Amino acid sequence: MCADFVNLTPENLAHEHLCCIIRSRKPHPGVEAKRQWLSDRLPEGHVFRKRNAKATVFIEYAPLETAWVPIVGDNYDYLYCLWVSGDSRGHGYGRSLMEYCLADAREKGRSGVCMLGAQKQKAWLADQSFARKFGFEVVDTTANGYTLLALSFDGTTPRFAPHAKKQEIERKELTIYYDLQCPYVHQAVETVRQYCEQNGIPVQFLLVDTLQKAKELPCVFNNWAVFYNGRFETVNLLDVSYLKRILKK
């Protein structure tokens, strides 16, 4: 293993930082929730690889069979997140991480790697233009502009589960599906909860806490999904300004 990077394991998970939100003293509830989530996922083949330094440089992927997304396919890996930020940009870390992911998939005999994208890049999704440089191509789409990108090694392709293209629910109030994979989810939930309480806005938070729930979601999902007036809105985490724009529709 390259000395610049380290993979999280059940043995080192408790003391390694998780890149997204780096805390050295006071525990962060979002980080601790993700740490617990990872402790259950690592035995399933989930991979979290990061730069061996206090920096936001990491990739996160898992076998599609155990990935918490409504995507189906045989023998694929699903890429949740590839993130390089701050002073770490421009040093080739992103390329190294992607190359590791692809080589790992090939070594394990996987059929390919896939990831969620969109016709218009979403802030909380991995950079699809970067993925295209490695040969990722769109293999499925939804009516509202989300895409499934894949790099196939054997000609097979994954697809969105049929119910993921529904993009509608019966609830008309603001409804948010979320899991605990991303440390920023905790902050986003509290921001939306506080704003809705202060302004008398009905809101439902639905925790996706099993693989089955994730696979059966009525929309695309990468750890977060927002509905309003029964219609799917976004996979982006919400701040107050974004929430106000949705509520005006």
CSV table of C-alpha atoms in Angstrom, one decimal:
chain,number,residue,atom,x,y,z
A,1,MET,CA,0.0,0.0,0.0
A,2,CYS,CA,1.3,3.5,-0.9
A,3,ALA,CA,2.5,5.3,2.2
A,4,ASP,CA,0.5,8.4,1.1
A,5,PHE,CA,-2.8,6.6,1.6
A,6,VAL,CA,-4.5,4.4,4.2
A,7,ASN,CA,-7.6,2.2,4.1
A,8,LEU,CA,-9.9,2.2,7.0
A,9,THR,CA,-10.3,-1.1,8.7
A,10,PRO,CA,-12.2,-2.4,11.8
A,11,GLU,CA,-8.8,-2.2,13.6
A,12,ASN,CA,-8.0,1.5,12.8
A,13,LEU,CA,-11.5,3.0,12.4
A,14,ALA,CA,-11.7,4.2,16.0
A,15,HIS,CA,-8.6,6.4,15.8
A,16,GLU,CA,-8.4,7.5,12.1
A,17,HIS,CA,-10.0,10.8,11.1
A,18,LEU,CA,-12.8,10.6,8.5
A,19,CYS,CA,-11.6,13.5,6.2
A,20,CYS,CA,-15.0,15.2,5.7
A,21,ILE,CA,-15.1,16.9,9.1
A,22,ILE,CA,-11.8,16.7,10.9
A,23,ARG,CA,-11.9,17.1,14.7
A,24,SER,CA,-9.0,16.5,17.0
A,25,ARG,CA,-10.7,17.4,20.3
A,26,LYS,CA,-14.5,17.7,20.8
A,27,PRO,CA,-16.4,14.8,19.2
A,28,HIS,CA,-18.7,15.7,16.3
A,29,PRO,CA,-22.1,13.9,16.2
A,30,GLY,CA,-22.1,13.6,12.4
A,31,VAL,CA,-18.6,12.1,12.4
A,32,GLU,CA,-19.4,9.7,15.2
A,33,ALA,CA,-22.6,8.6,13.4
A,34,LYS,CA,-20.6,7.9,10.3
A,35,ARG,CA,-17.9,6.0,12.2
A,36,GLN,CA,-20.7,3.7,13.5
A,37,TRP,CA,-22.2,3.4,10.1
A,38,LEU,CA,-18.8,2.4,8.7
A,39,SER,CA,-18.2,-0.1,11.4
A,40,ASP,CA,-21.2,-2.0,10.0
A,41,ARG,CA,-20.3,-1.6,6.4
A,42,LEU,CA,-16.6,-2.5,6.3
A,43,PRO,CA,-17.2,-6.2,6.8
A,44,GLU,CA,-19.5,-6.0,3.8
A,45,GLY,CA,-16.7,-5.0,1.5
A,46,HIS,CA,-17.1,-1.2,1.8
A,47,VAL,CA,-13.9,0.7,1.1
A,48,PHE,CA,-12.9,4.1,2.6
A,49,ARG,CA,-9.4,5.1,1.4
A,50,LYS,CA,-7.8,8.4,2.3
A,51,ARG,CA,-4.7,10.3,2.3
A,52,ASN,CA,-2.5,9.5,5.3
A,53,ALA,CA,-2.6,13.2,6.5
A,54,LYS,CA,-5.0,15.6,8.1
A,55,ALA,CA,-6.6,16.6,4.8
A,56,THR,CA,-9.9,16.1,2.9
A,57,VAL,CA,-8.7,13.5,0.3
A,58,PHE,CA,-10.6,10.3,0.1
A,59,ILE,CA,-12.6,7.8,-2.0
A,60,GLU,CA,-15.5,5.7,-0.8
A,61,TYR,CA,-17.1,2.8,-2.6
A,62,ALA,CA,-18.7,-0.6,-2.0
A,63,PRO,CA,-20.1,-3.6,-3.8
A,64,LEU,CA,-23.3,-2.6,-5.5
A,65,GLU,CA,-25.1,-5.5,-3.8
A,66,THR,CA,-24.5,-3.9,-0.4
A,67,ALA,CA,-24.4,-0.3,-1.5
A,68,TRP,CA,-27.2,1.8,0.0
A,69,VAL,CA,-28.6,3.1,-3.3
A,70,PRO,CA,-31.6,2.0,-5.5
A,71,ILE,CA,-29.4,0.8,-8.3
A,72,VAL,CA,-29.3,-2.8,-9.5
A,73,GLY,CA,-26.7,-4.7,-11.5
A,74,ASP,CA,-24.5,-7.8,-11.3
A,75,ASN,CA,-21.1,-7.7,-9.8
A,76,TYR,CA,-20.5,-3.9,-9.9
A,77,ASP,CA,-18.9,-1.6,-7.4
A,78,TYR,CA,-20.7,1.7,-6.6
A,79,LEU,CA,-18.6,4.8,-6.1
A,80,TYR,CA,-20.3,7.0,-3.4
A,81,CYS,CA,-17.8,9.8,-3.1
A,82,LEU,CA,-14.4,11.0,-4.4
A,83,TRP,CA,-13.3,14.3,-2.8
A,84,VAL,CA,-10.1,16.3,-2.9
A,85,SER,CA,-10.3,19.8,-1.5
A,86,GLY,CA,-8.2,22.7,-0.3
A,87,ASP,CA,-4.4,22.7,-0.6
A,88,SER,CA,-4.5,19.0,-1.6
A,89,ARG,CA,-5.9,19.8,-5.0
A,90,GLY,CA,-3.5,19.7,-8.0
A,91,HIS,CA,-1.3,17.0,-6.7
A,92,GLY,CA,-2.8,14.0,-8.5
A,93,TYR,CA,-4.5,12.6,-5.4
A,94,GLY,CA,-7.8,12.3,-7.2
A,95,ARG,CA,-6.3,10.3,-10.0
A,96,SER,CA,-4.5,8.1,-7.6
A,97,LEU,CA,-7.6,7.3,-5.7
A,98,MET,CA,-9.7,6.6,-8.8
A,99,GLU,CA,-7.0,4.4,-10.3
A,100,TYR,CA,-6.9,2.5,-7.0
A,101,CYS,CA,-10.7,2.0,-7.1
A,102,LEU,CA,-10.6,0.7,-10.7
A,103,ALA,CA,-7.6,-1.6,-10.1
A,104,ASP,CA,-9.3,-2.9,-7.0
A,105,ALA,CA,-12.5,-3.7,-8.9
A,106,ARG,CA,-10.6,-5.5,-11.6
A,107,GLU,CA,-8.5,-7.5,-9.2
A,108,LYS,CA,-11.6,-8.6,-7.4
A,109,GLY,CA,-13.1,-9.7,-10.7
A,110,ARG,CA,-15.9,-7.1,-10.7
A,111,SER,CA,-17.8,-6.2,-13.9
A,112,GLY,CA,-17.2,-2.5,-13.5
A,113,VAL,CA,-17.7,0.6,-11.4
A,114,CYS,CA,-20.8,2.9,-11.4
A,115,MET,CA,-21.7,6.2,-9.8
A,116,LEU,CA,-24.6,8.7,-9.6
A,117,GLY,CA,-24.5,11.8,-11.8
A,118,ALA,CA,-26.7,14.4,-13.2
A,119,GLN,CA,-27.1,16.4,-16.5
A,120,LYS,CA,-26.3,19.4,-14.4
A,121,GLN,CA,-23.5,18.6,-11.8
A,122,LYS,CA,-24.9,18.5,-8.3
A,123,ALA,CA,-22.8,19.9,-5.4
A,124,TRP,CA,-22.9,16.8,-3.3
A,125,LEU,CA,-22.1,14.3,-6.1
A,126,ALA,CA,-18.6,13.2,-7.2
A,127,ASP,CA,-17.3,15.1,-10.2
A,128,GLN,CA,-18.7,13.3,-13.3
A,129,SER,CA,-16.5,15.2,-15.7
A,130,PHE,CA,-13.5,13.8,-13.9
A,131,ALA,CA,-15.0,10.3,-14.0
A,132,ARG,CA,-15.5,10.6,-17.8
A,133,LYS,CA,-11.8,11.0,-18.2
A,134,PHE,CA,-11.4,7.4,-17.1
A,135,GLY,CA,-14.1,6.1,-19.5
A,136,PHE,CA,-17.3,6.4,-17.4
A,137,GLU,CA,-20.4,6.7,-19.6
A,138,VAL,CA,-24.1,7.3,-19.0
A,139,VAL,CA,-25.9,4.0,-19.0
A,140,ASP,CA,-29.3,5.0,-17.5
A,141,THR,CA,-31.2,8.2,-16.9
A,142,THR,CA,-34.3,9.6,-15.0
A,143,ALA,CA,-36.9,11.9,-16.3
A,144,ASN,CA,-35.6,14.8,-14.2
A,145,GLY,CA,-32.0,14.8,-15.3
A,146,TYR,CA,-30.2,12.3,-13.0
A,147,THR,CA,-27.9,9.8,-14.6
A,148,LEU,CA,-26.1,6.6,-13.8
A,149,LEU,CA,-22.5,6.5,-15.1
A,150,ALA,CA,-20.6,3.3,-15.4
A,151,LEU,CA,-17.2,2.0,-16.5
A,152,SER,CA,-17.9,-1.5,-17.7
A,153,PHE,CA,-15.1,-4.1,-17.9
A,154,ASP,CA,-17.2,-6.8,-19.6
A,155,GLY,CA,-19.9,-5.1,-21.5
A,156,THR,CA,-22.6,-5.4,-18.9
A,157,THR,CA,-24.2,-2.4,-17.3
A,158,PRO,CA,-26.2,-1.6,-14.1
A,159,ARG,CA,-29.4,0.4,-14.0
A,160,PHE,CA,-31.6,2.4,-11.7
A,161,ALA,CA,-34.2,0.2,-9.9
A,162,PRO,CA,-37.6,0.8,-11.5
A,163,HIS,CA,-39.1,2.5,-8.4
A,164,ALA,CA,-36.1,4.9,-8.2
A,165,LYS,CA,-37.5,6.5,-11.4
A,166,LYS,CA,-40.9,7.1,-9.8
A,167,GLN,CA,-39.7,10.4,-8.2
A,168,GLU,CA,-43.1,10.9,-6.5
A,169,ILE,CA,-44.6,10.1,-3.1
A,170,GLU,CA,-48.0,10.6,-1.5
A,171,ARG,CA,-46.8,12.9,1.2
A,172,LYS,CA,-47.2,16.6,0.3
A,173,GLU,CA,-45.2,18.1,3.2
A,174,LEU,CA,-41.5,18.6,3.0
A,175,THR,CA,-40.0,15.0,3.2
A,176,ILE,CA,-36.4,14.1,3.6
A,177,TYR,CA,-34.9,10.6,3.3
A,178,TYR,CA,-31.4,10.4,4.8
A,179,ASP,CA,-28.9,7.9,6.1
A,180,LEU,CA,-25.9,8.4,8.4
A,181,GLN,CA,-23.1,7.9,5.9
A,182,CYS,CA,-22.2,11.5,5.4
A,183,PRO,CA,-21.0,13.5,8.5
A,184,TYR,CA,-22.7,16.7,7.0
A,185,VAL,CA,-26.1,15.0,7.1
A,186,HIS,CA,-26.5,15.7,10.9
A,187,GLN,CA,-25.9,19.4,10.3
A,188,ALA,CA,-28.3,19.5,7.4
A,189,VAL,CA,-31.1,17.8,9.3
A,190,GLU,CA,-30.7,20.2,12.2
A,191,THR,CA,-30.7,23.2,9.9
A,192,VAL,CA,-33.9,22.1,8.2
A,193,ARG,CA,-35.6,21.0,11.5
A,194,GLN,CA,-34.8,24.4,13.2
A,195,TYR,CA,-36.0,26.5,10.2
A,196,CYS,CA,-39.2,24.5,9.9
A,197,GLU,CA,-40.0,24.7,13.6
A,198,GLN,CA,-39.4,28.4,13.6
A,199,ASN,CA,-41.7,29.0,10.6
A,200,GLY,CA,-44.4,26.4,11.2
A,201,ILE,CA,-43.6,24.3,8.2
A,202,PRO,CA,-44.5,20.6,8.4
A,203,VAL,CA,-41.6,18.3,7.7
A,204,GLN,CA,-40.9,14.6,7.8
A,205,PHE,CA,-37.5,13.1,8.3
A,206,LEU,CA,-37.3,9.4,7.3
A,207,LEU,CA,-34.1,7.6,8.4
A,208,VAL,CA,-32.9,5.0,5.9
A,209,ASP,CA,-31.4,2.6,8.3
A,210,THR,CA,-31.4,-0.7,6.4
A,211,LEU,CA,-30.1,-1.8,3.0
A,212,GLN,CA,-33.6,-2.9,2.0
A,213,LYS,CA,-35.0,0.6,2.7
A,214,ALA,CA,-32.3,2.1,0.5
A,215,LYS,CA,-32.8,-0.3,-2.3
A,216,GLU,CA,-36.6,0.4,-2.3
A,217,LEU,CA,-36.4,4.2,-2.3
A,218,PRO,CA,-38.7,6.0,-4.8
A,219,CYS,CA,-35.9,8.2,-6.1
A,220,VAL,CA,-32.2,8.4,-6.7
A,221,PHE,CA,-30.2,8.6,-3.5
A,222,ASN,CA,-26.6,9.0,-2.4
A,223,ASN,CA,-27.4,9.4,1.4
A,224,TRP,CA,-30.0,12.2,1.1
A,225,ALA,CA,-33.2,12.9,-0.9
A,226,VAL,CA,-35.7,15.8,-0.7
A,227,PHE,CA,-39.4,15.7,-1.7
A,228,TYR,CA,-41.9,18.6,-1.6
A,229,ASN,CA,-45.5,18.6,-2.7
A,230,GLY,CA,-45.0,14.9,-3.5
A,231,ARG,CA,-42.3,15.5,-6.1
A,232,PHE,CA,-38.6,14.7,-5.8
A,233,GLU,CA,-36.4,17.8,-5.6
A,234,THR,CA,-32.7,17.1,-5.1
A,235,VAL,CA,-30.0,14.9,-3.6
A,236,ASN,CA,-28.2,18.0,-2.4
A,237,LEU,CA,-27.9,18.7,1.3
A,238,LEU,CA,-30.0,21.8,2.2
A,239,ASP,CA,-29.0,25.1,3.7
A,240,VAL,CA,-31.6,27.8,4.5
A,241,SER,CA,-31.4,29.6,1.2
A,242,TYR,CA,-31.8,26.4,-0.8
A,243,LEU,CA,-34.7,25.3,1.4
A,244,LYS,CA,-36.4,28.6,0.9
A,245,ARG,CA,-36.2,28.2,-2.9
A,246,ILE,CA,-37.8,24.7,-2.7
A,247,LEU,CA,-40.6,25.9,-0.4
A,248,LYS,CA,-41.5,28.7,-2.9
A,249,LYS,CA,-42.4,26.2,-5.6
